[in-house]
mmCIF file of C-alpha atoms and ligand atoms in Angstrom:
data_model
loop_
_atom_site.group_PDB
_atom_site.id
_atom_site.type_symbol
_atom_site.label_atom_id
_atom_site.label_comp_id
_atom_site.label_asym_id
_atom_site.label_seq_id
_atom_site.Cartn_x
_atom_site.Cartn_y
_atom_site.Cartn_z
ATOM 1 C CA MET A 290 21.942 3.006 13.488
ATOM 2 C CA ASN A 291 19.210 1.187 11.510
ATOM 3 C CA PRO A 292 18.333 3.503 8.584
ATOM 4 C CA ARG A 293 15.001 1.643 7.934
ATOM 5 C CA ILE A 294 11.800 2.636 9.713
ATOM 6 C CA SER A 295 10.543 0.004 12.145
ATOM 7 C CA VAL A 296 7.031 -1.194 11.342
ATOM 8 C CA GLY A 297 4.495 -3.550 12.886
ATOM 9 C CA VAL A 298 1.860 -5.733 11.230
ATOM 10 C CA LEU A 299 -1.559 -6.031 13.021
ATOM 11 C CA GLY A 300 -3.443 -9.181 11.980
ATOM 12 C CA ALA A 301 -0.087 -10.492 10.813
ATOM 13 C CA THR A 302 -1.353 -14.155 10.711
ATOM 14 C CA GLY A 303 -4.199 -13.521 8.231
ATOM 15 C CA ALA A 304 -4.241 -13.475 4.441
ATOM 16 C CA VAL A 305 -3.556 -9.793 4.177
ATOM 17 C CA GLY A 306 -1.109 -9.820 7.162
ATOM 18 C CA GLN A 307 0.970 -12.469 5.523
ATOM 19 C CA LYS A 308 1.113 -10.582 2.373
ATOM 20 C CA PHE A 309 2.454 -7.597 4.339
ATOM 21 C CA VAL A 310 5.131 -9.763 5.890
ATOM 22 C CA LYS A 311 6.120 -11.069 2.441
ATOM 23 C CA LEU A 312 6.051 -7.741 0.597
ATOM 24 C CA LEU A 313 8.030 -5.976 3.386
ATOM 25 C CA GLU A 314 10.909 -8.497 3.280
ATOM 26 C CA ASN A 315 13.927 -6.591 2.045
ATOM 27 C CA HIS A 316 11.980 -3.361 1.742
ATOM 28 C CA PRO A 317 14.411 -0.523 1.372
ATOM 29 C CA TRP A 318 12.604 1.879 3.720
ATOM 30 C CA PHE A 319 10.658 -0.376 6.241
ATOM 31 C CA GLU A 320 11.629 -3.287 8.523
ATOM 32 C CA VAL A 321 9.140 -5.482 10.261
ATOM 33 C CA THR A 322 9.981 -5.415 13.946
ATOM 34 C CA ALA A 323 6.638 -6.474 15.441
ATOM 35 C CA VAL A 324 3.793 -8.813 14.538
ATOM 36 C CA ALA A 325 0.465 -8.866 16.350
ATOM 37 C CA ALA A 326 -2.780 -10.874 16.127
ATOM 38 C CA SER A 327 -5.556 -12.147 18.370
ATOM 39 C CA GLU A 328 -5.112 -13.539 21.940
ATOM 40 C CA ARG A 329 -5.326 -17.000 20.343
ATOM 41 C CA SER A 330 -1.989 -16.431 18.657
ATOM 42 C CA ALA A 331 -0.202 -14.120 21.097
ATOM 43 C CA GLY A 332 2.752 -15.311 23.068
ATOM 44 C CA ARG A 333 4.066 -17.782 20.547
ATOM 45 C CA SER A 334 6.516 -17.334 17.710
ATOM 46 C CA TYR A 335 5.161 -16.194 14.281
ATOM 47 C CA GLU A 336 6.250 -19.423 12.532
ATOM 48 C CA GLU A 337 4.480 -21.543 15.229
ATOM 49 C CA VAL A 338 1.083 -19.899 14.795
ATOM 50 C CA VAL A 339 0.833 -18.708 11.248
ATOM 51 C CA ALA A 340 -0.753 -20.966 8.572
ATOM 52 C CA TRP A 341 1.714 -19.591 6.032
ATOM 53 C CA LYS A 342 0.164 -19.699 2.506
ATOM 54 C CA GLN A 343 2.677 -17.701 0.534
ATOM 55 C CA THR A 344 4.860 -19.305 -2.157
ATOM 56 C CA SER A 345 8.158 -18.121 -0.638
ATOM 57 C CA PRO A 346 9.320 -19.073 2.907
ATOM 58 C CA ILE A 347 8.505 -16.983 5.932
ATOM 59 C CA PRO A 348 11.154 -14.108 5.988
ATOM 60 C CA PRO A 349 13.955 -15.140 8.441
ATOM 61 C CA GLY A 350 13.712 -11.779 10.292
ATOM 62 C CA THR A 351 10.016 -12.403 11.037
ATOM 63 C CA ARG A 352 9.922 -16.125 11.641
ATOM 64 C CA LYS A 353 11.083 -16.013 15.307
ATOM 65 C CA LEU A 354 9.256 -12.800 16.276
ATOM 66 C CA GLU A 355 6.923 -13.333 19.220
ATOM 67 C CA VAL A 356 3.281 -12.586 18.227
ATOM 68 C CA ARG A 357 2.040 -9.806 20.424
ATOM 69 C CA PRO A 358 -1.581 -8.907 21.263
ATOM 70 C CA CYS A 359 -2.911 -5.840 19.397
ATOM 71 C CA THR A 360 -2.170 -3.252 22.125
ATOM 72 C CA PRO A 361 -0.372 -0.030 21.382
ATOM 73 C CA ASP A 362 2.910 -0.901 23.071
ATOM 74 C CA LEU A 363 4.732 -2.336 19.980
ATOM 75 C CA ASP A 364 8.300 -1.449 19.213
ATOM 76 C CA CYS A 365 7.655 0.628 16.040
ATOM 77 C CA HIS A 366 6.307 3.888 14.826
ATOM 78 C CA VAL A 367 4.129 2.681 11.901
ATOM 79 C CA VAL A 368 1.614 -0.167 11.905
ATOM 80 C CA PHE A 369 0.075 -1.884 8.838
ATOM 81 C CA SER A 370 -3.316 -3.286 9.724
ATOM 82 C CA GLY A 371 -4.786 -6.474 8.128
ATOM 83 C CA LEU A 372 -7.191 -6.916 11.067
ATOM 84 C CA ASP A 373 -10.479 -8.561 10.795
ATOM 85 C CA ALA A 374 -13.177 -5.851 10.442
ATOM 86 C CA SER A 375 -14.962 -7.117 13.558
ATOM 87 C CA VAL A 376 -12.164 -5.849 15.717
ATOM 88 C CA ALA A 377 -10.165 -3.327 13.584
ATOM 89 C CA GLY A 378 -12.124 -0.166 14.436
ATOM 90 C CA PRO A 379 -11.250 0.379 18.094
ATOM 91 C CA ILE A 380 -7.839 -1.215 17.864
ATOM 92 C CA GLU A 381 -6.751 1.154 15.064
ATOM 93 C CA GLU A 382 -8.086 4.113 16.984
ATOM 94 C CA ASP A 383 -6.102 3.069 20.047
ATOM 95 C CA PHE A 384 -2.883 2.913 18.061
ATOM 96 C CA ALA A 385 -3.508 6.323 16.380
ATOM 97 C CA ARG A 386 -4.304 7.896 19.793
ATOM 98 C CA ALA A 387 -1.068 6.434 21.154
ATOM 99 C CA GLY A 388 0.902 8.148 18.416
ATOM 100 C CA TYR A 389 1.274 5.389 15.802
ATOM 101 C CA VAL A 390 0.824 5.933 12.069
ATOM 102 C CA VAL A 391 -1.889 3.330 11.122
ATOM 103 C CA LEU A 392 -2.156 2.177 7.532
ATOM 104 C CA SER A 393 -5.366 0.182 7.435
ATOM 105 C CA ASN A 394 -7.023 -2.279 5.014
ATOM 106 C CA SER A 395 -10.159 -2.599 6.938
ATOM 107 C CA LYS A 396 -13.451 -1.023 6.094
ATOM 108 C CA ASN A 397 -14.031 0.453 9.581
ATOM 109 C CA HIS A 398 -12.610 4.000 9.107
ATOM 110 C CA ARG A 399 -12.569 4.304 5.353
ATOM 111 C CA LEU A 400 -15.692 6.552 5.330
ATOM 112 C CA ASP A 401 -14.872 8.579 8.430
ATOM 113 C CA PRO A 402 -14.955 12.224 7.121
ATOM 114 C CA ASP A 403 -11.520 13.053 8.575
ATOM 115 C CA VAL A 404 -9.762 9.819 7.414
ATOM 116 C CA PRO A 405 -8.013 9.809 4.002
ATOM 117 C CA LEU A 406 -9.049 6.968 1.741
ATOM 118 C CA VAL A 407 -6.094 7.053 -0.589
ATOM 119 C CA ILE A 408 -4.827 5.685 -3.900
ATOM 120 C CA PRO A 409 -1.590 7.604 -4.336
ATOM 121 C CA GLU A 410 -1.899 7.885 -8.124
ATOM 122 C CA LEU A 411 -5.387 9.388 -7.873
ATOM 123 C CA ASN A 412 -5.999 11.447 -4.659
ATOM 124 C CA HIS A 413 -2.715 12.090 -2.776
ATOM 125 C CA ASP A 414 -4.072 15.522 -1.963
ATOM 126 C CA HIS A 415 -6.572 13.894 0.441
ATOM 127 C CA LEU A 416 -3.656 13.352 2.832
ATOM 128 C CA ALA A 417 -4.291 16.939 3.824
ATOM 129 C CA LEU A 418 -7.080 15.505 6.034
ATOM 130 C CA ILE A 419 -4.349 14.164 8.409
ATOM 131 C CA PRO A 420 -3.804 17.438 10.420
ATOM 132 C CA ILE A 421 -7.630 17.829 10.566
ATOM 133 C CA GLN A 422 -7.997 14.229 11.900
ATOM 134 C CA ARG A 423 -5.245 14.715 14.523
ATOM 135 C CA LYS A 424 -6.925 17.924 15.725
ATOM 136 C CA ASN A 425 -10.499 16.395 15.748
ATOM 137 C CA ARG A 426 -9.360 13.358 17.615
ATOM 138 C CA ASN A 427 -6.721 14.998 19.779
ATOM 139 C CA ALA A 428 -4.393 12.205 18.675
ATOM 140 C CA LYS A 429 -0.622 12.184 18.138
ATOM 141 C CA GLY A 430 -0.888 9.571 15.423
ATOM 142 C CA TYR A 431 -3.359 9.083 12.615
ATOM 143 C CA ILE A 432 -5.169 6.574 10.396
ATOM 144 C CA VAL A 433 -4.844 6.413 6.584
ATOM 145 C CA THR A 434 -6.918 3.791 4.743
ATOM 146 C CA ASN A 435 -6.793 2.066 1.394
ATOM 147 C CA SER A 436 -9.848 0.961 -0.427
ATOM 148 C CA ASN A 437 -11.760 -2.327 -0.606
ATOM 149 C CA CYS A 438 -9.956 -4.568 -3.066
ATOM 150 C CA SER A 439 -12.550 -4.418 -5.921
ATOM 151 C CA THR A 440 -12.909 -0.672 -5.497
ATOM 152 C CA MET A 441 -9.184 -0.291 -6.037
ATOM 153 C CA PHE A 442 -9.208 -1.496 -9.639
ATOM 154 C CA LEU A 443 -12.458 0.247 -10.545
ATOM 155 C CA ALA A 444 -11.298 3.563 -9.132
ATOM 156 C CA MET A 445 -7.855 3.171 -10.758
ATOM 157 C CA ALA A 446 -9.477 2.786 -14.276
ATOM 158 C CA LEU A 447 -12.088 5.511 -13.743
ATOM 159 C CA GLY A 448 -9.725 8.141 -12.188
ATOM 160 C CA PRO A 449 -7.931 9.241 -15.341
ATOM 161 C CA LEU A 450 -11.121 8.978 -17.374
ATOM 162 C CA HIS A 451 -13.044 11.098 -14.912
ATOM 163 C CA ARG A 452 -10.384 13.779 -15.021
ATOM 164 C CA GLU A 453 -10.391 13.848 -18.789
ATOM 165 C CA PHE A 454 -14.048 13.199 -19.859
ATOM 166 C CA GLY A 455 -16.153 13.520 -16.623
ATOM 167 C CA VAL A 456 -17.743 10.252 -15.588
ATOM 168 C CA GLU A 457 -21.564 10.453 -15.470
ATOM 169 C CA MET A 458 -22.562 6.903 -14.437
ATOM 170 C CA VAL A 459 -21.061 3.477 -14.032
ATOM 171 C CA PHE A 460 -22.200 -0.134 -13.991
ATOM 172 C CA VAL A 461 -19.728 -2.730 -12.725
ATOM 173 C CA THR A 462 -20.000 -6.525 -12.259
ATOM 174 C CA THR A 463 -17.229 -8.304 -10.390
ATOM 175 C CA MET A 464 -15.852 -11.862 -10.456
ATOM 176 C CA GLN A 465 -13.837 -11.956 -7.260
ATOM 177 C CA ALA A 466 -11.172 -14.404 -6.129
ATOM 178 C CA ILE A 467 -11.513 -16.743 -3.148
ATOM 179 C CA SER A 468 -8.449 -15.202 -1.417
ATOM 180 C CA GLY A 469 -10.482 -12.031 -1.066
ATOM 181 C CA ALA A 470 -12.438 -13.809 1.708
ATOM 182 C CA GLY A 471 -9.260 -14.326 3.856
ATOM 183 C CA TYR A 472 -8.100 -17.672 5.212
ATOM 184 C CA PRO A 473 -9.646 -20.280 5.409
ATOM 185 C CA GLY A 474 -12.291 -18.230 3.596
ATOM 186 C CA VAL A 475 -15.136 -19.805 1.578
ATOM 187 C CA PRO A 476 -15.524 -23.601 2.149
ATOM 188 C CA SER A 477 -14.356 -25.560 -0.903
ATOM 189 C CA LEU A 478 -17.648 -27.326 -1.278
ATOM 190 C CA ASP A 479 -19.383 -24.001 -1.578
ATOM 191 C CA ILE A 480 -17.106 -22.511 -4.280
ATOM 192 C CA LEU A 481 -15.668 -25.346 -6.384
ATOM 193 C CA GLY A 482 -17.509 -25.510 -9.735
ATOM 194 C CA ASN A 483 -19.715 -22.678 -8.501
ATOM 195 C CA VAL A 484 -20.413 -18.937 -8.534
ATOM 196 C CA ILE A 485 -21.777 -17.186 -5.473
ATOM 197 C CA PRO A 486 -23.686 -14.083 -6.433
ATOM 198 C CA TYR A 487 -23.381 -12.388 -3.018
ATOM 199 C CA ILE A 488 -20.495 -10.878 -1.046
ATOM 200 C CA GLY A 489 -21.816 -9.218 2.048
ATOM 201 C CA GLY A 490 -21.366 -5.377 1.969
ATOM 202 C CA GLU A 491 -19.172 -5.484 -1.117
ATOM 203 C CA GLU A 492 -21.539 -3.730 -3.548
ATOM 204 C CA GLU A 493 -22.186 -0.874 -1.076
ATOM 205 C CA LYS A 494 -18.472 -0.494 -0.549
ATOM 206 C CA MET A 495 -17.705 -0.178 -4.234
ATOM 207 C CA GLU A 496 -20.572 2.246 -4.780
ATOM 208 C CA ILE A 497 -19.490 4.726 -2.025
ATOM 209 C CA GLU A 498 -15.684 4.302 -1.804
ATOM 210 C CA THR A 499 -15.168 4.996 -5.508
ATOM 211 C CA ARG A 500 -16.897 8.263 -5.055
ATOM 212 C CA LYS A 501 -14.904 9.297 -1.964
ATOM 213 C CA ILE A 502 -11.588 8.437 -3.769
ATOM 214 C CA LEU A 503 -12.593 10.417 -6.839
ATOM 215 C CA GLY A 504 -14.119 13.160 -4.759
ATOM 216 C CA ARG A 505 -12.708 16.615 -4.260
ATOM 217 C CA PHE A 506 -10.858 17.931 -1.175
ATOM 218 C CA THR A 507 -12.407 21.331 -0.426
ATOM 219 C CA GLY A 508 -9.829 22.413 2.176
ATOM 220 C CA THR A 509 -11.869 20.986 5.086
ATOM 221 C CA GLN A 510 -13.626 17.860 3.762
ATOM 222 C CA ILE A 511 -14.088 15.509 0.841
ATOM 223 C CA ASP A 512 -17.048 16.179 -1.486
ATOM 224 C CA LEU A 513 -18.051 12.862 -3.060
ATOM 225 C CA ALA A 514 -17.708 12.544 -6.877
ATOM 226 C CA PRO A 515 -21.197 13.264 -8.242
ATOM 227 C CA PHE A 516 -21.735 10.168 -10.341
ATOM 228 C CA PRO A 517 -23.743 7.044 -9.364
ATOM 229 C CA VAL A 518 -22.063 3.550 -9.344
ATOM 230 C CA SER A 519 -24.130 0.423 -9.603
ATOM 231 C CA ALA A 520 -22.173 -2.666 -8.521
ATOM 232 C CA GLN A 521 -22.939 -6.419 -8.662
ATOM 233 C CA CYS A 522 -20.403 -8.599 -6.897
ATOM 234 C CA ASN A 523 -19.812 -12.384 -7.407
ATOM 235 C CA ARG A 524 -17.352 -14.823 -5.816
ATOM 236 C CA VAL A 525 -15.783 -17.198 -8.361
ATOM 237 C CA PRO A 526 -13.479 -20.172 -8.087
ATOM 238 C CA VAL A 527 -10.288 -18.253 -8.852
ATOM 239 C CA GLU A 528 -7.483 -18.193 -6.333
ATOM 240 C CA ASP A 529 -6.124 -14.666 -6.756
ATOM 241 C CA GLY A 530 -7.330 -11.735 -8.919
ATOM 242 C CA HIS A 531 -10.610 -9.755 -9.079
ATOM 243 C CA THR A 532 -12.014 -9.364 -12.605
ATOM 244 C CA GLU A 533 -14.493 -6.571 -13.256
ATOM 245 C CA SER A 534 -16.784 -5.767 -16.229
ATOM 246 C CA VAL A 535 -17.315 -2.040 -16.412
ATOM 247 C CA SER A 536 -19.636 0.244 -18.478
ATOM 248 C CA VAL A 537 -19.266 3.992 -18.280
ATOM 249 C CA LYS A 538 -21.041 7.080 -19.492
ATOM 250 C CA PHE A 539 -19.093 10.286 -19.945
ATOM 251 C CA ALA A 540 -20.095 13.977 -19.891
ATOM 252 C CA LYS A 541 -17.630 14.726 -22.781
ATOM 253 C CA LYS A 542 -17.588 12.782 -26.040
ATOM 254 C CA ALA A 543 -14.622 10.286 -26.096
ATOM 255 C CA GLY A 544 -13.278 8.067 -28.886
ATOM 256 C CA LEU A 545 -12.083 4.603 -27.992
ATOM 257 C CA GLN A 546 -8.534 5.372 -29.067
ATOM 258 C CA GLU A 547 -8.583 8.510 -26.982
ATOM 259 C CA ILE A 548 -9.797 6.546 -23.991
ATOM 260 C CA ALA A 549 -7.105 3.909 -24.469
ATOM 261 C CA GLU A 550 -4.439 6.631 -24.696
ATOM 262 C CA VAL A 551 -5.582 8.350 -21.521
ATOM 263 C CA LEU A 552 -5.342 5.052 -19.657
ATOM 264 C CA ARG A 553 -2.110 3.933 -21.250
ATOM 265 C CA THR A 554 -0.239 7.192 -20.549
ATOM 266 C CA PHE A 555 -1.618 7.798 -17.017
ATOM 267 C CA ALA A 556 0.913 8.163 -14.201
ATOM 268 C CA GLY A 557 0.876 9.799 -10.734
ATOM 269 C CA PRO A 558 3.114 10.724 -7.865
ATOM 270 C CA PRO A 559 4.302 7.088 -7.107
ATOM 271 C CA GLN A 560 5.740 7.018 -10.640
ATOM 272 C CA GLU A 561 7.132 10.534 -10.487
ATOM 273 C CA LEU A 562 8.686 10.010 -7.058
ATOM 274 C CA ARG A 563 9.847 6.473 -8.045
ATOM 275 C CA LEU A 564 8.414 4.998 -4.859
ATOM 276 C CA PRO A 565 9.844 1.536 -4.181
ATOM 277 C CA SER A 566 6.574 -0.358 -4.675
ATOM 278 C CA ALA A 567 5.186 1.762 -7.512
ATOM 279 C CA PRO A 568 4.438 -0.106 -10.781
ATOM 280 C CA GLU A 569 6.168 1.465 -13.737
ATOM 281 C CA LYS A 570 2.727 1.860 -15.305
ATOM 282 C CA PRO A 571 -0.262 1.956 -12.869
ATOM 283 C CA ILE A 572 -2.548 0.973 -15.702
ATOM 284 C CA VAL A 573 -1.618 -1.519 -18.363
ATOM 285 C CA VAL A 574 -3.872 -1.614 -21.430
ATOM 286 C CA MET A 575 -3.895 -5.074 -23.000
ATOM 287 C CA ASP A 576 -4.643 -5.535 -26.632
ATOM 288 C CA GLY A 577 -5.438 -9.289 -26.849
ATOM 289 C CA GLN A 578 -9.209 -9.787 -27.390
ATOM 290 C CA ASP A 579 -9.406 -12.306 -24.521
ATOM 291 C CA ARG A 580 -7.250 -10.473 -21.966
ATOM 292 C CA PRO A 581 -6.773 -9.753 -19.109
ATOM 293 C CA GLN A 582 -7.226 -13.097 -17.410
ATOM 294 C CA PRO A 583 -6.353 -13.789 -13.752
ATOM 295 C CA ARG A 584 -4.379 -16.966 -14.501
ATOM 296 C CA PHE A 585 -1.997 -15.245 -16.870
ATOM 297 C CA ASP A 586 -2.034 -11.609 -15.914
ATOM 298 C CA VAL A 587 -2.620 -11.233 -12.156
ATOM 299 C CA ASN A 588 1.132 -10.984 -11.335
ATOM 300 C CA HIS A 589 1.905 -8.349 -13.918
ATOM 301 C CA SER A 590 4.162 -5.670 -12.406
ATOM 302 C CA GLY A 591 4.495 -7.767 -9.214
ATOM 303 C CA GLY A 592 0.709 -7.553 -8.794
ATOM 304 C CA MET A 593 0.780 -3.752 -8.445
ATOM 305 C CA ALA A 594 -0.725 -2.820 -11.860
ATOM 306 C CA THR A 595 -4.314 -2.518 -12.873
ATOM 307 C CA LEU A 596 -4.945 -4.342 -16.162
ATOM 308 C CA VAL A 597 -7.537 -3.045 -18.623
ATOM 309 C CA GLY A 598 -8.651 -4.756 -21.757
ATOM 310 C CA ARG A 599 -11.573 -5.408 -24.160
ATOM 311 C CA LEU A 600 -12.186 -1.638 -24.549
ATOM 312 C CA ARG A 601 -15.217 -1.294 -26.824
ATOM 313 C CA ARG A 602 -18.410 0.693 -27.398
ATOM 314 C CA CYS A 603 -21.369 0.046 -24.975
ATOM 315 C CA SER A 604 -24.771 0.072 -26.643
ATOM 316 C CA ILE A 605 -26.408 1.556 -23.567
ATOM 317 C CA LEU A 606 -23.721 3.795 -21.966
ATOM 318 C CA ASP A 607 -20.559 5.099 -23.851
ATOM 319 C CA CYS A 608 -17.904 2.480 -23.446
ATOM 320 C CA LYS A 609 -17.198 -0.812 -21.671
ATOM 321 C CA PHE A 610 -14.012 -2.726 -20.710
ATOM 322 C CA THR A 611 -12.660 -5.458 -18.404
ATOM 323 C CA VAL A 612 -10.438 -4.684 -15.430
ATOM 324 C CA LEU A 613 -8.258 -7.098 -13.423
ATOM 325 C CA GLY A 614 -6.082 -6.603 -10.325
ATOM 326 C CA HIS A 615 -4.353 -8.749 -7.656
ATOM 327 C CA ASN A 616 -6.680 -8.426 -4.692
ATOM 328 C CA THR A 617 -4.191 -9.139 -1.880
ATOM 329 C CA VAL A 618 -1.291 -7.202 -3.406
ATOM 330 C CA ARG A 619 -2.497 -3.983 -5.042
ATOM 331 C CA GLY A 620 -5.993 -4.541 -3.588
ATOM 332 C CA ALA A 621 -4.700 -4.802 -0.007
ATOM 333 C CA ALA A 622 -1.136 -5.028 1.413
ATOM 334 C CA GLY A 623 0.634 -3.468 -1.574
ATOM 335 C CA ALA A 624 -1.771 -0.584 -1.494
ATOM 336 C CA SER A 625 -1.009 0.162 2.158
ATOM 337 C CA ILE A 626 2.692 -0.118 1.634
ATOM 338 C CA LEU A 627 2.516 2.332 -1.325
ATOM 339 C CA ASN A 628 0.510 4.694 0.844
ATOM 340 C CA ALA A 629 3.217 4.476 3.570
ATOM 341 C CA GLU A 630 5.906 5.149 0.963
ATOM 342 C CA LEU A 631 3.972 8.241 -0.188
ATOM 343 C CA LEU A 632 3.651 9.396 3.461
ATOM 344 C CA LYS A 633 7.409 9.053 3.925
ATOM 345 C CA ALA A 634 8.164 10.858 0.624
ATOM 346 C CA GLN A 635 5.831 13.738 1.680
ATOM 347 C CA GLY A 636 7.315 14.077 5.143
ATOM 348 C CA TYR A 637 4.319 12.612 7.072
ATOM 349 C CA LEU A 638 6.451 9.971 8.868
ATOM 350 C CA GLU A 639 8.806 12.400 10.493
HETATM 351 N N1 NAP B 1967 -8.220 -10.685 1.568
HETATM 352 C C1 NAP B 1967 -8.346 -9.670 0.763
HETATM 353 O O1 NAP B 1967 -8.214 -9.706 -0.450
HETATM 354 C C2 NAP B 1967 -8.577 -8.249 1.352
HETATM 355 C C3 NAP B 1967 -8.525 -7.185 0.512
HETATM 356 C C4 NAP B 1967 -8.736 -5.873 1.010
HETATM 357 C C5 NAP B 1967 -9.056 -5.717 2.321
HETATM 358 N N2 NAP B 1967 -9.157 -6.825 3.146
HETATM 359 C C6 NAP B 1967 -9.537 -6.519 4.552
HETATM 360 O O2 NAP B 1967 -8.357 -6.810 5.324
HETATM 361 C C7 NAP B 1967 -8.743 -7.288 6.641
HETATM 362 C C8 NAP B 1967 -8.091 -8.710 6.882
HETATM 363 O O3 NAP B 1967 -8.561 -9.612 5.848
HETATM 364 P P1 NAP B 1967 -7.967 -11.053 5.714
HETATM 365 O O4 NAP B 1967 -8.507 -11.573 4.514
HETATM 366 O O5 NAP B 1967 -6.461 -11.032 5.890
HETATM 367 O O6 NAP B 1967 -8.583 -11.789 7.018
HETATM 368 P P2 NAP B 1967 -8.087 -13.120 7.819
HETATM 369 O O7 NAP B 1967 -7.248 -13.988 6.939
HETATM 370 O O8 NAP B 1967 -9.332 -13.704 8.413
HETATM 371 O O9 NAP B 1967 -7.130 -12.471 8.962
HETATM 372 C C9 NAP B 1967 -7.703 -11.753 10.003
HETATM 373 C C10 NAP B 1967 -6.536 -11.340 10.984
HETATM 374 O O10 NAP B 1967 -7.199 -10.627 12.095
HETATM 375 C C11 NAP B 1967 -6.737 -11.240 13.385
HETATM 376 N N3 NAP B 1967 -7.771 -11.176 14.428
HETATM 377 C C12 NAP B 1967 -9.013 -11.735 14.380
HETATM 378 N N4 NAP B 1967 -9.637 -11.433 15.561
HETATM 379 C C13 NAP B 1967 -8.838 -10.684 16.286
HETATM 380 C C14 NAP B 1967 -8.974 -10.065 17.601
HETATM 381 N N5 NAP B 1967 -10.037 -10.262 18.378
HETATM 382 N N6 NAP B 1967 -7.923 -9.332 18.057
HETATM 383 C C15 NAP B 1967 -6.743 -9.175 17.254
HETATM 384 N N7 NAP B 1967 -6.619 -9.752 15.993
HETATM 385 C C16 NAP B 1967 -7.664 -10.428 15.537
HETATM 386 C C17 NAP B 1967 -6.454 -12.660 13.042
HETATM 387 O O11 NAP B 1967 -5.499 -13.157 14.010
HETATM 388 P P3 NAP B 1967 -5.565 -14.704 14.478
HETATM 389 O O12 NAP B 1967 -4.887 -15.532 13.413
HETATM 390 O O13 NAP B 1967 -4.859 -14.753 15.766
HETATM 391 O O14 NAP B 1967 -7.070 -15.153 14.629
HETATM 392 C C18 NAP B 1967 -5.757 -12.511 11.623
HETATM 393 O O15 NAP B 1967 -4.467 -12.159 11.791
HETATM 394 C C19 NAP B 1967 -10.261 -7.359 6.566
HETATM 395 O O16 NAP B 1967 -10.753 -6.253 7.221
HETATM 396 C C20 NAP B 1967 -10.645 -7.460 5.159
HETATM 397 O O17 NAP B 1967 -11.913 -6.958 4.901
HETATM 398 C C21 NAP B 1967 -8.936 -8.029 2.700
#
């Protein structure tokens, strides 16, 4: 008997889908038994259709799998979705209705009132929406989402500070990697030697998703966290790693050392439960005056940590700092996998 849980990857040929396949190789709890993508790819082997862009070879167990269309007849119980947002909505619903557990990276269901938008270190209690969702939708399965990639690192840094000092307002400016646009993504002539001060929908996602994640589960719904977030998002010529400049105002007075200590000592259920993909420290505070930098720091803790540096006073709000995270690992596939591990640890995959 195979002790590992069979999982499928929807959108397995894309940037996020490939990261799922890579990160799930040799996973102690999950085994990829199905890969699915568009009709363009279906019917051929994974290695034949995928434009593999990872630095390690395609895992042998996945290479020869036949790519299937995204219909809910895959040989698995759990599916990770890296589907393009233009198609993810109804496909993920079909899978959940048919009894699959769907871990989604796409924006489509993140703000549905009965769908948990989860970062396990911050709001694992929002998983209590699962029975409500099943009942609302008369579905055997369910959908759990992780945040937009830039939101992930902002929320991770703000979460412990909000708990301790009460966040009152936030300004954030991002410098986002090209891999965040998928493959082939932004044309090289548009991005080389350039900065594009627009990423469609990204600012709105950061402004609302952060508030849902840091919101309060009332027993029936999530009340959004009450503070405003103002986001400005830029695409920059960096391969992997979103950098964010953040300024925050708190309700309670907080010293810089105190803030650093709260970030440095923060841990949540993934660390307590020793989940296989959990970083030892979810937030790593860097002391170097010019860190974090994507080139040197993006792969810290296997790309699962949020790096914070340049903590200092803000002359308008209370404090400001720089945040960095790996957009396709902790900002996408790694986040979904950690969510699945939490679901398993809490008995939601039975
Ligand atoms: N890249 C990031 O850093 C990042 C971070 C967080 C969240 N996300 C989100 O994750 C999702 C995937 O992003 P990505 O960057 O991996 O995109 P991508 O590289 O463009 O991949 C899209 C995937 O969707 C599949 N697909 C497209 N049309 C389809 C259809 N009609 N039916 C079934 N499958 C279809 C593609 O299959 P084919 O190869 O067969 O066309 C491919 O596997 C998006 O919703 C994105 O917003 C991305």
